[in-house]
Tab-separated table of C-alpha atoms in Angstrom:
chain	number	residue	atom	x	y	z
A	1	UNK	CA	27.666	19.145	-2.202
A	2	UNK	CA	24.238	20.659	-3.907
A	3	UNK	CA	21.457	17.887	-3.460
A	4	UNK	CA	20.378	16.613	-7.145
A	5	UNK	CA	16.754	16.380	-6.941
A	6	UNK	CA	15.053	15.467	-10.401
A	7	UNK	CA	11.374	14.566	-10.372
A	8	UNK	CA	9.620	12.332	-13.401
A	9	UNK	CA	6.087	14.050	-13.606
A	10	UNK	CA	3.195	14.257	-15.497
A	11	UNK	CA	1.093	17.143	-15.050
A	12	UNK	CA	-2.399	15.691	-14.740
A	13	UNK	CA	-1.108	12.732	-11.988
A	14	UNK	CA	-2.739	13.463	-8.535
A	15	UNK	CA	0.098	11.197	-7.405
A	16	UNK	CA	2.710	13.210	-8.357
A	17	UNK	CA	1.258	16.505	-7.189
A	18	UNK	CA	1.707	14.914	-3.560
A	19	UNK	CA	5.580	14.758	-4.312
A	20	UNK	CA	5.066	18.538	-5.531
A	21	UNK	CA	3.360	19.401	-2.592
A	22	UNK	CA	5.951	17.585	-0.262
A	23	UNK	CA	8.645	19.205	-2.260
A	24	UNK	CA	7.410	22.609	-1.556
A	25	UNK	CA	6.674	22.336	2.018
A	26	UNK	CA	10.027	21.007	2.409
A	27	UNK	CA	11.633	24.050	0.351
A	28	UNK	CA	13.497	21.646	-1.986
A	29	UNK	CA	14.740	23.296	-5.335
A	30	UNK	CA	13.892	20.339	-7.471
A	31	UNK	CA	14.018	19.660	-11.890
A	32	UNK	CA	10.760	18.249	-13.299
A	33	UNK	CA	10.745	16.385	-16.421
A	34	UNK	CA	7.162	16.050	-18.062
A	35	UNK	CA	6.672	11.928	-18.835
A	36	UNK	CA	4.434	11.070	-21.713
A	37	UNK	CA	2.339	7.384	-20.087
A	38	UNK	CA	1.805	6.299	-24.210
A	39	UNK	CA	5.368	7.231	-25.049
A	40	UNK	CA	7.725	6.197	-21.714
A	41	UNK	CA	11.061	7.884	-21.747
A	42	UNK	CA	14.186	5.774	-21.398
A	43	UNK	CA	15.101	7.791	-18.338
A	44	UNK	CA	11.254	6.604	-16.644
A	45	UNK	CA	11.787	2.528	-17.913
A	46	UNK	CA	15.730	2.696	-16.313
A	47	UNK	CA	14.092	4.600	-12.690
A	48	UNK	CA	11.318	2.881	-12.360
A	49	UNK	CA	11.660	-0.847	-14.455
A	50	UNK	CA	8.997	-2.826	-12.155
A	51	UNK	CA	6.108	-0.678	-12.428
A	52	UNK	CA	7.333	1.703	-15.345
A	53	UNK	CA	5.206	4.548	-13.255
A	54	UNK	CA	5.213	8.113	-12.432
A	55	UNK	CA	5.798	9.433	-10.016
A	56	UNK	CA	9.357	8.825	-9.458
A	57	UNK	CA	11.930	11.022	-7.322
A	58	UNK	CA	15.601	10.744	-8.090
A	59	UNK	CA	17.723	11.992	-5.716
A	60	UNK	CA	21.246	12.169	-6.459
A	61	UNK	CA	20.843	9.410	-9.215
A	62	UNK	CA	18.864	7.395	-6.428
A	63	UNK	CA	15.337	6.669	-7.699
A	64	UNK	CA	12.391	6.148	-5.236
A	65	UNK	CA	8.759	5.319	-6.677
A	66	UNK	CA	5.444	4.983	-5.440
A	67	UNK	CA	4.319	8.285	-4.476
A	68	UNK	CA	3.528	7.850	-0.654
A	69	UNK	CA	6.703	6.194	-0.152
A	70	UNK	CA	8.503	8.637	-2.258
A	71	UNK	CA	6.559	11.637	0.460
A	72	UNK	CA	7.583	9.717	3.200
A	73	UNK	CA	11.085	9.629	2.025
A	74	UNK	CA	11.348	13.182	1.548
A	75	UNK	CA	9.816	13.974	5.022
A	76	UNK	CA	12.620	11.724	6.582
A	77	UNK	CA	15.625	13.102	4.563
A	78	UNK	CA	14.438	16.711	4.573
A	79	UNK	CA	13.236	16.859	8.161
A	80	UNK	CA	14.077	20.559	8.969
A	81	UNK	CA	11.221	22.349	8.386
A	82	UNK	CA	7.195	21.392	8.008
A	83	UNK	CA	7.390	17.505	9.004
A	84	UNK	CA	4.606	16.294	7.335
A	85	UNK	CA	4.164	12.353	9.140
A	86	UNK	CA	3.394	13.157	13.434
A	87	UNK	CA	6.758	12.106	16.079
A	88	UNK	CA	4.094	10.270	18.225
A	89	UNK	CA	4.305	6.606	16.613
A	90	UNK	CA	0.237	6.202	17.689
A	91	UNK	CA	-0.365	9.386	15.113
A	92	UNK	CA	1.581	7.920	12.590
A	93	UNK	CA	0.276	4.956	12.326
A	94	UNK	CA	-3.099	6.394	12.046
A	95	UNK	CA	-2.134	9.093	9.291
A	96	UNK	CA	0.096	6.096	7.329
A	97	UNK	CA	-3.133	3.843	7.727
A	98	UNK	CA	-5.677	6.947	5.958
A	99	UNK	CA	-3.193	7.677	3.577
A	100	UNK	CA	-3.543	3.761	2.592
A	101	UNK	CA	-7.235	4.015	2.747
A	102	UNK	CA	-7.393	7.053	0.101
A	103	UNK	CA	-5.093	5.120	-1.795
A	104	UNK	CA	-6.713	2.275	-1.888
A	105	UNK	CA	-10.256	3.928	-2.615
A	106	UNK	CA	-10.538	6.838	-4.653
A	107	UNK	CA	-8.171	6.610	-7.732
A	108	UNK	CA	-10.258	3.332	-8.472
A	109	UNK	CA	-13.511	4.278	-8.071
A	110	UNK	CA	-13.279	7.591	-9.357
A	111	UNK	CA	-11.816	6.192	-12.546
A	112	UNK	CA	-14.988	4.089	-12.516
A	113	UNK	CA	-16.574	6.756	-12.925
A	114	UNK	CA	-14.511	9.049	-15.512
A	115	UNK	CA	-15.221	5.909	-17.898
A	116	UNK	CA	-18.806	6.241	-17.482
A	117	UNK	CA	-19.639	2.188	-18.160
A	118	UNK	CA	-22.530	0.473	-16.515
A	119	UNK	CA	-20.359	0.423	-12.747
A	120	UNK	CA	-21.100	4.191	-12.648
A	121	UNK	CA	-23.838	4.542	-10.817
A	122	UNK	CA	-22.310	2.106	-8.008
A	123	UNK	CA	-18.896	3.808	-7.821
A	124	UNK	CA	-20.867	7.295	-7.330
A	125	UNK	CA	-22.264	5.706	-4.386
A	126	UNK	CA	-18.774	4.147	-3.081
A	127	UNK	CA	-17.343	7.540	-3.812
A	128	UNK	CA	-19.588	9.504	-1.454
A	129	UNK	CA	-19.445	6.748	1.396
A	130	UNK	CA	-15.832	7.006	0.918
A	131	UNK	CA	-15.508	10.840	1.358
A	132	UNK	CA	-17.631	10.725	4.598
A	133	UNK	CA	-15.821	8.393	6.156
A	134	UNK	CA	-12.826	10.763	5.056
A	135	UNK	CA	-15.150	13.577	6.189
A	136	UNK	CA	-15.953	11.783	9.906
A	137	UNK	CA	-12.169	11.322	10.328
A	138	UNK	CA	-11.484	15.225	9.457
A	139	UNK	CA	-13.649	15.784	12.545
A	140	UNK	CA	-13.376	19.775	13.452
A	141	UNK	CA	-9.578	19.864	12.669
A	142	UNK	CA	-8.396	22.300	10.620
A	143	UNK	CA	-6.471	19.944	8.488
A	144	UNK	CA	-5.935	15.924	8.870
A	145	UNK	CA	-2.357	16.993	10.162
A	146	UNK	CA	-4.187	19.363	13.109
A	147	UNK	CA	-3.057	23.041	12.546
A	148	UNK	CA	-1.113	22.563	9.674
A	149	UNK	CA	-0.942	20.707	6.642
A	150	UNK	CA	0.330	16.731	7.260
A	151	UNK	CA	1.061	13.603	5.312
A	152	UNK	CA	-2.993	12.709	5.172
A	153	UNK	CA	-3.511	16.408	3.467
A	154	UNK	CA	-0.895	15.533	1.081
A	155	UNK	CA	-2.159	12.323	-0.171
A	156	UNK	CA	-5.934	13.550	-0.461
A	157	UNK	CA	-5.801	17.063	-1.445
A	158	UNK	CA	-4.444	16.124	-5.025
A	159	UNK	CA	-8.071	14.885	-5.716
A	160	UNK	CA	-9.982	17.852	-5.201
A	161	UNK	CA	-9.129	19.173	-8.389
A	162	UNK	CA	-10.865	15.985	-9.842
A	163	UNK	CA	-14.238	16.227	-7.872
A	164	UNK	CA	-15.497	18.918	-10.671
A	165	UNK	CA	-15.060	15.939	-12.845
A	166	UNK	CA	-16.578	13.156	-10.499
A	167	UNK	CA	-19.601	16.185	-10.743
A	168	UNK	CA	-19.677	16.585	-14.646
A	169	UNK	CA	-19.812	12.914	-15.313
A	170	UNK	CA	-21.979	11.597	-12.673
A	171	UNK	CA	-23.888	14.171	-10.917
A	172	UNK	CA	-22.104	13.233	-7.440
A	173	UNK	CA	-23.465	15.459	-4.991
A	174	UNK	CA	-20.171	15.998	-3.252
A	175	UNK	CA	-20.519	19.153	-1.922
A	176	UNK	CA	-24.001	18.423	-0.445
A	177	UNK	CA	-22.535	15.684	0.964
A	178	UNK	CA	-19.189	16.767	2.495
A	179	UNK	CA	-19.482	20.655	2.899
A	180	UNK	CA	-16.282	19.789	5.808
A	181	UNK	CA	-14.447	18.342	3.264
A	182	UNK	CA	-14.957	20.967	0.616
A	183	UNK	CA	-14.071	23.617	3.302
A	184	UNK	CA	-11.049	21.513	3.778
A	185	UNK	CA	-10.406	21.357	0.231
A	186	UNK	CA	-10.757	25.448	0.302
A	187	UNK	CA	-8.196	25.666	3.197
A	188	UNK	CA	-5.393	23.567	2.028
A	189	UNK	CA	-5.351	25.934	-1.439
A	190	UNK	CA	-4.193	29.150	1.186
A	191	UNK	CA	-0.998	27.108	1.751
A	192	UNK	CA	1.561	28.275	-1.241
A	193	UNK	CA	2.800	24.436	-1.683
A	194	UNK	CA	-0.429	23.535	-2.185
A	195	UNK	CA	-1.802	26.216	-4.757
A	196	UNK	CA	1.317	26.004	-6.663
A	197	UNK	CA	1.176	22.400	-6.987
A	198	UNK	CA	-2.804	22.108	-7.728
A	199	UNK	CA	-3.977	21.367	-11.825
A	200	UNK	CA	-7.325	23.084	-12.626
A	201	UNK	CA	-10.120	20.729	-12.572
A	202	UNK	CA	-11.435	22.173	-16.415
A	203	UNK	CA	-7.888	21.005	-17.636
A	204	UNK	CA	-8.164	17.678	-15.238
A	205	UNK	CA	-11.758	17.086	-16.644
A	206	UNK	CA	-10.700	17.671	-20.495
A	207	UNK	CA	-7.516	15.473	-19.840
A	208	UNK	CA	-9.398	12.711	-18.575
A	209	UNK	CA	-11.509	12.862	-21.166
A	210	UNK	CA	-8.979	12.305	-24.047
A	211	UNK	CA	-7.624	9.627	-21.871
A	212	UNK	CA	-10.891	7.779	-21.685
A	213	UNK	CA	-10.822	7.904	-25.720
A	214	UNK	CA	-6.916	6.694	-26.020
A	215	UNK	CA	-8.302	4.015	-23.209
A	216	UNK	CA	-11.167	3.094	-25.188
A	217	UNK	CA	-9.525	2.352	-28.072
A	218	UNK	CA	-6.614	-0.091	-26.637
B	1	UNK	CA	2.478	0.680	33.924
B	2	UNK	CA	3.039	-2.692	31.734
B	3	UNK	CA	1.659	-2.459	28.007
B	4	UNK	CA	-1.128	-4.387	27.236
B	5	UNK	CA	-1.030	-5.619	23.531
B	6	UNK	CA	-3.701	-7.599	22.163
B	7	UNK	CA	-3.320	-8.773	18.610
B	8	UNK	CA	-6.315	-9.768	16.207
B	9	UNK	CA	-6.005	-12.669	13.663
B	10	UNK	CA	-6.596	-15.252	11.761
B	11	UNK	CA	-4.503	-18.292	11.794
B	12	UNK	CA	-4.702	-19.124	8.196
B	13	UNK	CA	-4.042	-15.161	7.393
B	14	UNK	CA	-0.084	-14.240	6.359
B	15	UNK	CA	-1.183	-10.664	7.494
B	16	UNK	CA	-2.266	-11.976	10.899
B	17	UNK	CA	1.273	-13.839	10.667
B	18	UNK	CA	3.758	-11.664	9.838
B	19	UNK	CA	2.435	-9.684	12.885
B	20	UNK	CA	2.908	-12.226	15.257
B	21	UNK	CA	6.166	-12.212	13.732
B	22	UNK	CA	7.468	-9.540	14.062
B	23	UNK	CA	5.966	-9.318	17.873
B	24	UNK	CA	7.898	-12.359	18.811
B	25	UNK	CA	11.134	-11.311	17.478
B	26	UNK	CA	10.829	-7.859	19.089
B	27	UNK	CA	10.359	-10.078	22.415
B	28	UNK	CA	6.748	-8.086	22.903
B	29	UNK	CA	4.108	-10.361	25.065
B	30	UNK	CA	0.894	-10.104	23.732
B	31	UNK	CA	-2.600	-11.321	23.690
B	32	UNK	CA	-3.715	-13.451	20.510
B	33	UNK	CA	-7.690	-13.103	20.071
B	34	UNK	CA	-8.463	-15.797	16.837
B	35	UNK	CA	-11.316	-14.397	14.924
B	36	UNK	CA	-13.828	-15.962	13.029
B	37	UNK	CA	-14.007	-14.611	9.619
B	38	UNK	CA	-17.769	-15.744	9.205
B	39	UNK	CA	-18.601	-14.141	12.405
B	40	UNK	CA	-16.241	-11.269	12.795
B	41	UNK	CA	-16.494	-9.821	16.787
B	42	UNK	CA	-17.867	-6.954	17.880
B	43	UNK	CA	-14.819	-6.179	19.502
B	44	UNK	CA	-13.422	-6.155	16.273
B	45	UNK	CA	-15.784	-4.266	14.332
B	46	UNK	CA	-14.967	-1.890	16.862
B	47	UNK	CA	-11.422	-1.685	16.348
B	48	UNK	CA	-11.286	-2.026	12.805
B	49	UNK	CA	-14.854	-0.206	11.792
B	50	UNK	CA	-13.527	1.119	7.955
B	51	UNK	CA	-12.449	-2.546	7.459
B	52	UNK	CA	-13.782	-4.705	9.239
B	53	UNK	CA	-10.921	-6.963	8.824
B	54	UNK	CA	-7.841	-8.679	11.087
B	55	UNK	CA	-5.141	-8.494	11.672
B	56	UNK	CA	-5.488	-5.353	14.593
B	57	UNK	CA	-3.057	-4.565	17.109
B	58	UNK	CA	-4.841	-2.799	20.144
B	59	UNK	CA	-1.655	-1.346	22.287
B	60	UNK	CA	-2.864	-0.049	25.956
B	61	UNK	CA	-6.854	0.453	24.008
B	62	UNK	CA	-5.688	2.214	20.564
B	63	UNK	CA	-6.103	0.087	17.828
B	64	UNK	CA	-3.852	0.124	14.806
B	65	UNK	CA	-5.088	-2.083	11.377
B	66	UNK	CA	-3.225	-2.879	7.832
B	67	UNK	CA	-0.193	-5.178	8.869
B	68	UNK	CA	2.365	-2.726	7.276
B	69	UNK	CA	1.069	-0.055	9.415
B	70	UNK	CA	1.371	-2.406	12.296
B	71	UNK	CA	4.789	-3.408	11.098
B	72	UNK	CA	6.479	0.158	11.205
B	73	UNK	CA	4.531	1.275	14.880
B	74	UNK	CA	5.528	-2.245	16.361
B	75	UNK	CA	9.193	-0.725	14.895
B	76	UNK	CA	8.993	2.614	16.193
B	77	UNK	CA	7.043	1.795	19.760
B	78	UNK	CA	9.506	-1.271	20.427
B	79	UNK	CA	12.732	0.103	19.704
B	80	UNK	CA	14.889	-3.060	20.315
B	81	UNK	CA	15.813	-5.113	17.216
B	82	UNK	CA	14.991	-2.840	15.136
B	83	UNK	CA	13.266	-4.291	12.009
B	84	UNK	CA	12.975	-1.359	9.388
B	85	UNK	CA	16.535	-0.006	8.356
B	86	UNK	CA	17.689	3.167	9.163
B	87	UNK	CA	19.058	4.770	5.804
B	88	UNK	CA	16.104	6.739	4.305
B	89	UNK	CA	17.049	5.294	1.101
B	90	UNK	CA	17.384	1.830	2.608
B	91	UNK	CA	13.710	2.387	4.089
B	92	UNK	CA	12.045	3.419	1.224
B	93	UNK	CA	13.714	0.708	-0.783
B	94	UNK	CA	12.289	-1.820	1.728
B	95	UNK	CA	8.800	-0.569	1.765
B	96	UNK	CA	8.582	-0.629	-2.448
B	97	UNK	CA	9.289	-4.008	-1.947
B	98	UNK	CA	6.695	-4.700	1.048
B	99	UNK	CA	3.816	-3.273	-1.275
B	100	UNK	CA	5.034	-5.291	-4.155
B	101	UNK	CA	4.499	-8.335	-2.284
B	102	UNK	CA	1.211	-7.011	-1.539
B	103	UNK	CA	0.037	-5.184	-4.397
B	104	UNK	CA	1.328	-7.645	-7.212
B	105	UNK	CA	2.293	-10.787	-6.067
B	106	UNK	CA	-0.617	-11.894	-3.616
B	107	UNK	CA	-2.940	-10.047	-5.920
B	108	UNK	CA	-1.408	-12.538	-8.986
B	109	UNK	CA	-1.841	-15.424	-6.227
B	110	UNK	CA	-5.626	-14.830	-6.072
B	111	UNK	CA	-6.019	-14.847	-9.847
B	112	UNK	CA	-3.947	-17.664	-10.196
B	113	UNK	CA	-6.201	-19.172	-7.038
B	114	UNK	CA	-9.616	-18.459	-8.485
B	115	UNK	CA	-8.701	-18.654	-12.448
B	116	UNK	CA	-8.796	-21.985	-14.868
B	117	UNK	CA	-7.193	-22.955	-18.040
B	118	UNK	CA	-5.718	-20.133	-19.982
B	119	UNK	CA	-6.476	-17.523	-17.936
B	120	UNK	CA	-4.583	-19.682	-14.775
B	121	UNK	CA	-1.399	-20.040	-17.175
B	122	UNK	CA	-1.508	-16.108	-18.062
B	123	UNK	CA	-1.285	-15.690	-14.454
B	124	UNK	CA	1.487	-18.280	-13.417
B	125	UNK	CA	3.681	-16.674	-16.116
B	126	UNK	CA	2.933	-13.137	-14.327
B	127	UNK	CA	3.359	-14.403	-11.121
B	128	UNK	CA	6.562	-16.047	-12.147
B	129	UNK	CA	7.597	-12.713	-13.907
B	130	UNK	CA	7.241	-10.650	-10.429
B	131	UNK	CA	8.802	-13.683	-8.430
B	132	UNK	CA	11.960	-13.287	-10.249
B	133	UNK	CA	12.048	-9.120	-9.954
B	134	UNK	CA	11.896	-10.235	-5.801
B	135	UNK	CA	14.259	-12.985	-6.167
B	136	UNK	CA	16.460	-10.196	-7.834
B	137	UNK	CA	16.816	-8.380	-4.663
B	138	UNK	CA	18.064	-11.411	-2.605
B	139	UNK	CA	21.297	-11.829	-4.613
B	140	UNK	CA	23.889	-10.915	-2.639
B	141	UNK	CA	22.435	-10.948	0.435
B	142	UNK	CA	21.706	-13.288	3.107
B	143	UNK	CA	18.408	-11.941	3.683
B	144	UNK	CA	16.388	-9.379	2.392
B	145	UNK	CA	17.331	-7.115	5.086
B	146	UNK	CA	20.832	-8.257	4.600
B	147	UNK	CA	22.486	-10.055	7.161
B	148	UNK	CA	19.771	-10.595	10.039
B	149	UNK	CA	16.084	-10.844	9.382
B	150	UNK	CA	14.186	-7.771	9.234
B	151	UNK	CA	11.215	-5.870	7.817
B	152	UNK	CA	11.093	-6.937	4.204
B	153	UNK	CA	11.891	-10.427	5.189
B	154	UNK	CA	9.359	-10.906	8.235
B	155	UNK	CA	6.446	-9.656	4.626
B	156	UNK	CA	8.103	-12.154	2.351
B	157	UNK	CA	7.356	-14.532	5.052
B	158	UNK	CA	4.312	-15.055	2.965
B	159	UNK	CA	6.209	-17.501	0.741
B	160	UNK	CA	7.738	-19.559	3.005
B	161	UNK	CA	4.489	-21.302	4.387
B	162	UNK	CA	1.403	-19.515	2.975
B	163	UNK	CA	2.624	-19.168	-1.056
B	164	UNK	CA	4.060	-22.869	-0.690
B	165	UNK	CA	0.813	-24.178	0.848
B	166	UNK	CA	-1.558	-22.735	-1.345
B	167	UNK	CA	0.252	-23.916	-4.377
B	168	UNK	CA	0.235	-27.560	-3.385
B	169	UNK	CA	-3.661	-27.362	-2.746
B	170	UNK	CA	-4.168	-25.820	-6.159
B	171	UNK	CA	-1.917	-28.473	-7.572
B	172	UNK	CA	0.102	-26.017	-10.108
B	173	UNK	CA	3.478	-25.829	-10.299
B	174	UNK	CA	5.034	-21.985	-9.716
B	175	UNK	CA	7.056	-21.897	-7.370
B	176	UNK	CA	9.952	-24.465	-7.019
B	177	UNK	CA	14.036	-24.731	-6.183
B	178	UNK	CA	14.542	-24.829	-9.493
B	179	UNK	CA	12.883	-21.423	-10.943
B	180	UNK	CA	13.855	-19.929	-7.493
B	181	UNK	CA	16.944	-21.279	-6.153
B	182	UNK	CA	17.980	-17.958	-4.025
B	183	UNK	CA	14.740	-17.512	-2.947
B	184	UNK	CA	14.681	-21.373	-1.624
B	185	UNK	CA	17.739	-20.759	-0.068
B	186	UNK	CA	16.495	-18.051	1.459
B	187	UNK	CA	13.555	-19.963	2.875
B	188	UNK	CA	15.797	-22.889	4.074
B	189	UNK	CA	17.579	-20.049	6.257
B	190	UNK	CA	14.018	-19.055	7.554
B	191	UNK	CA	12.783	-22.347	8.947
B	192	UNK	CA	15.768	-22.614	10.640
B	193	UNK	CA	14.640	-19.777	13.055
B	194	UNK	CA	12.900	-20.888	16.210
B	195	UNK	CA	10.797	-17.864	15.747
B	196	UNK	CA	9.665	-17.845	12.520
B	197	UNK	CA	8.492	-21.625	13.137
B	198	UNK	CA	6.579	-20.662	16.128
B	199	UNK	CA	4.423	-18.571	13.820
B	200	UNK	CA	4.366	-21.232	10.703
B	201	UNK	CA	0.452	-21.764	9.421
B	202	UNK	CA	-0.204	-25.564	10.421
B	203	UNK	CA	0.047	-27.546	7.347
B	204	UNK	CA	-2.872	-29.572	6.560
B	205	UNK	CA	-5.127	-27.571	8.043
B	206	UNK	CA	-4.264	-24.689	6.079
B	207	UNK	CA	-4.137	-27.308	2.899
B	208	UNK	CA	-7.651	-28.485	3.942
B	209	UNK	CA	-8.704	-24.803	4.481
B	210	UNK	CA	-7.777	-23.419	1.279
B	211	UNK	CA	-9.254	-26.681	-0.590
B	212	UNK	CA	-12.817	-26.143	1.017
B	213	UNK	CA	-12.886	-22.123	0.040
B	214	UNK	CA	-12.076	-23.154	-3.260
B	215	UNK	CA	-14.824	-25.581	-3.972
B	216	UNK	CA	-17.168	-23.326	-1.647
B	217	UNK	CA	-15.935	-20.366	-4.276
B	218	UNK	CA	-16.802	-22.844	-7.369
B	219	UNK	CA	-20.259	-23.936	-5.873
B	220	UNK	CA	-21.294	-20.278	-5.425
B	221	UNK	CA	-20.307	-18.797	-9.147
B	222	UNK	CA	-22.515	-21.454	-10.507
């Protein structure tokens, strides 16, 4: 029986792009349906009713949310090519704990400062703390997953097509900053699952600008 | 060569907690190092240098921080009793849940904590609203994990001392047998374990605790 794979996407979502990115590496032929986050399909509010969120996988009429979960899912059920968490349980823990730490970090301050209010100048300065301590974990390896791309990759690399934003509105610095991290960035877009599943920051940047208005006026 | 496992905590922390948990019911001897909060260790600093907080299980030297992350290597280094299920589905079904708790309900428990008047009452009814989506996943079951005790149910833990505690020191009235019946019963199952009473947070010194945080909290935003 043909595995039913439908993902509920929205193009600009760094969150979803790691399901993309999982998806690919994994070989998985796979339906996306474009959500609208101001106009929620019924098909999003009956998959996802708690948080009403994309991301969400459904495979074979089984809905998982919550993008890292939903990656981790994937690399469990699909496990015959590219694993993407480590077998060692010591290395898993540590690429399940930075995967929590980008998660917990840079969607929030980065949105802080897309919005461009008085907290701006503050989140810049979070924002570049936060990718050096991203950088210092990095080390000399060629990816966070060691010689190829891993679960870490996967949750960060999303973001990269965002720092030309973080740049535009607040003058980060992030390439003065990080130059590992940008070379990073640079390497993961050579991997096909990767490039394929990567938005172009002018797009990101003029998306996230509308959004700010539609924000703005709520 | 025997495993040396220390564990990090607090012992007013559910985090700390539902480690110790989970380490006792896995049969794992360990070594409990209390920290103070106001005066965090170096060791810990060490350990724990992004941040800075407990609880942190060092196993044989390598530390490991953010209790879920302990949860699932405790699971996957210990492989008796096994307290994540195996399904992928199952799995992924348990760890939504596990970052609920986190994400939305203690983070509605803190506003409820901290807030007054209106803005208090906004938050019981939210904090009510997301109590009932978890009580939802109960029916049916004896416990979250279905008929033993397991992963989800070692994180809901929180409710069973911490959640009750803190809303008797605050005074308000969220979570009782009557809005909650299955979860109730689901806590009357849990203090029945040896285990999970061996890791309960002592009563009125967590009531006293939370009490003098709060009016240290009010004090300080004047």
């Amino acid at each position: 029986m043909e595995d039913e794979v439908v993902l509920l996407d929205l193009w600009a979502s760094p969150f979803a792009i790691r399901v993309k990115i999982a998806l690919e590496e994994k070989g998985i032929k796979y339906e996306c349906k474009q959500e609208d986050l101001f106009n929620k399909s019924h098909l999003l509010l009956e998959m996802n009713p708690i948080h009403k969120k994309i991301p969400v996988l459904i495979h074979n009429g089984k809905p998982i949310s919550e993008s890292l979960i939903i990656v981790q899912y994937i690399d469990q059920v699909w496990n015959h090519k590219s694993p993407l968490l480590p077998s060692d349980p010591y290395q898993r823990s540590q690429a399940l704990f930075w995967a929590d730490y980008i998660d917990k970090k840079i969607y929030g301050i980065g949105r802080r400062i897309w919005m461009g209010k008085e907290d701006q100048e503050e989140a810049k300065e979070e924002l570049i703390q936060t990718f050096k301590t991203i950088e210092r974990e990095l080390g000399d390896k060629l990816y966070f997953g060691g010689e190829s791309i891993g679960y870490v990759d996967v949750a960060l690399v999303p973001f990269t097509s965002w720092f030309y934003t973080y740049e535009t509105c607040a003058n980060c610095g992030i390439e003065a900053a990080c130059p590992k991290l940008i070379a990073w960035a640079k390497r993961c877009k050579e991997n096909e699952s990767v490039s394929k599943a990567l938005t172009d920051p002018l797009e990101i940047y003029g998306y996230l600008l509308q959004l700010k208005k539609r924000l703005e006026l709520q | 060569m025997a495993d040396e496992v220390k564990l990090f905590g607090m012992w007013a922390s559910p985090y700390s907690r539902r480690v110790e948990l989970a380490l006792k019911l896995k049969g794992i001897p360990y070594e409990y190092i209390e920290e103070d909060l106001s005066n965090k260790s170096s060791l810990l600093l060490k350990y724990n240098p992004v941040h800075q907080k407990i609880p942190v299980l060092v196993h044989n030297g390598k530390p490991i921080a953010e209790s879920l992350v302990i949860l699932e290597y405790i699971d996957e280094t210990w492989r008796n009793n096994p307290v994540l299920p195996q399904d992928p589905y199952d799995r992924a079904m348990a760890r939504f849940w596990a970052k609920f708790i986190d994400e939305k309900l203690l983070t509605t428990a803190r506003k409820v904590s901290f807030a007054t008047g209106k803005e208090q009452d906004q938050a019981i009814e939210q904090i009510t609203e997301q109590l009932k989506l978890l009580e939802n996943e109960l029916k049916g079951k004896e416990y979250f994990s279905g008929q033993s005790i397991g992963y989800l149910d070692i994180v809901a833990n929180v409710l069973v001392f911490w959640f009750r505690n803190l809303q008797e020191a605050l005074g308000v009235d969220m979570f009782t047998e009557e809005k909650f019946p299955i979860i109730f019963e689901w806590i009357g199952k849990l203090v029945k374990i040896d285990t999970v009473n061996e890791c309960r947070i002592p009563k009125e010194k967590h009531l006293d605790y939370i009490r003098t945080r709060l009016e240290a909290l009010k004090f300080s935003s004047k």
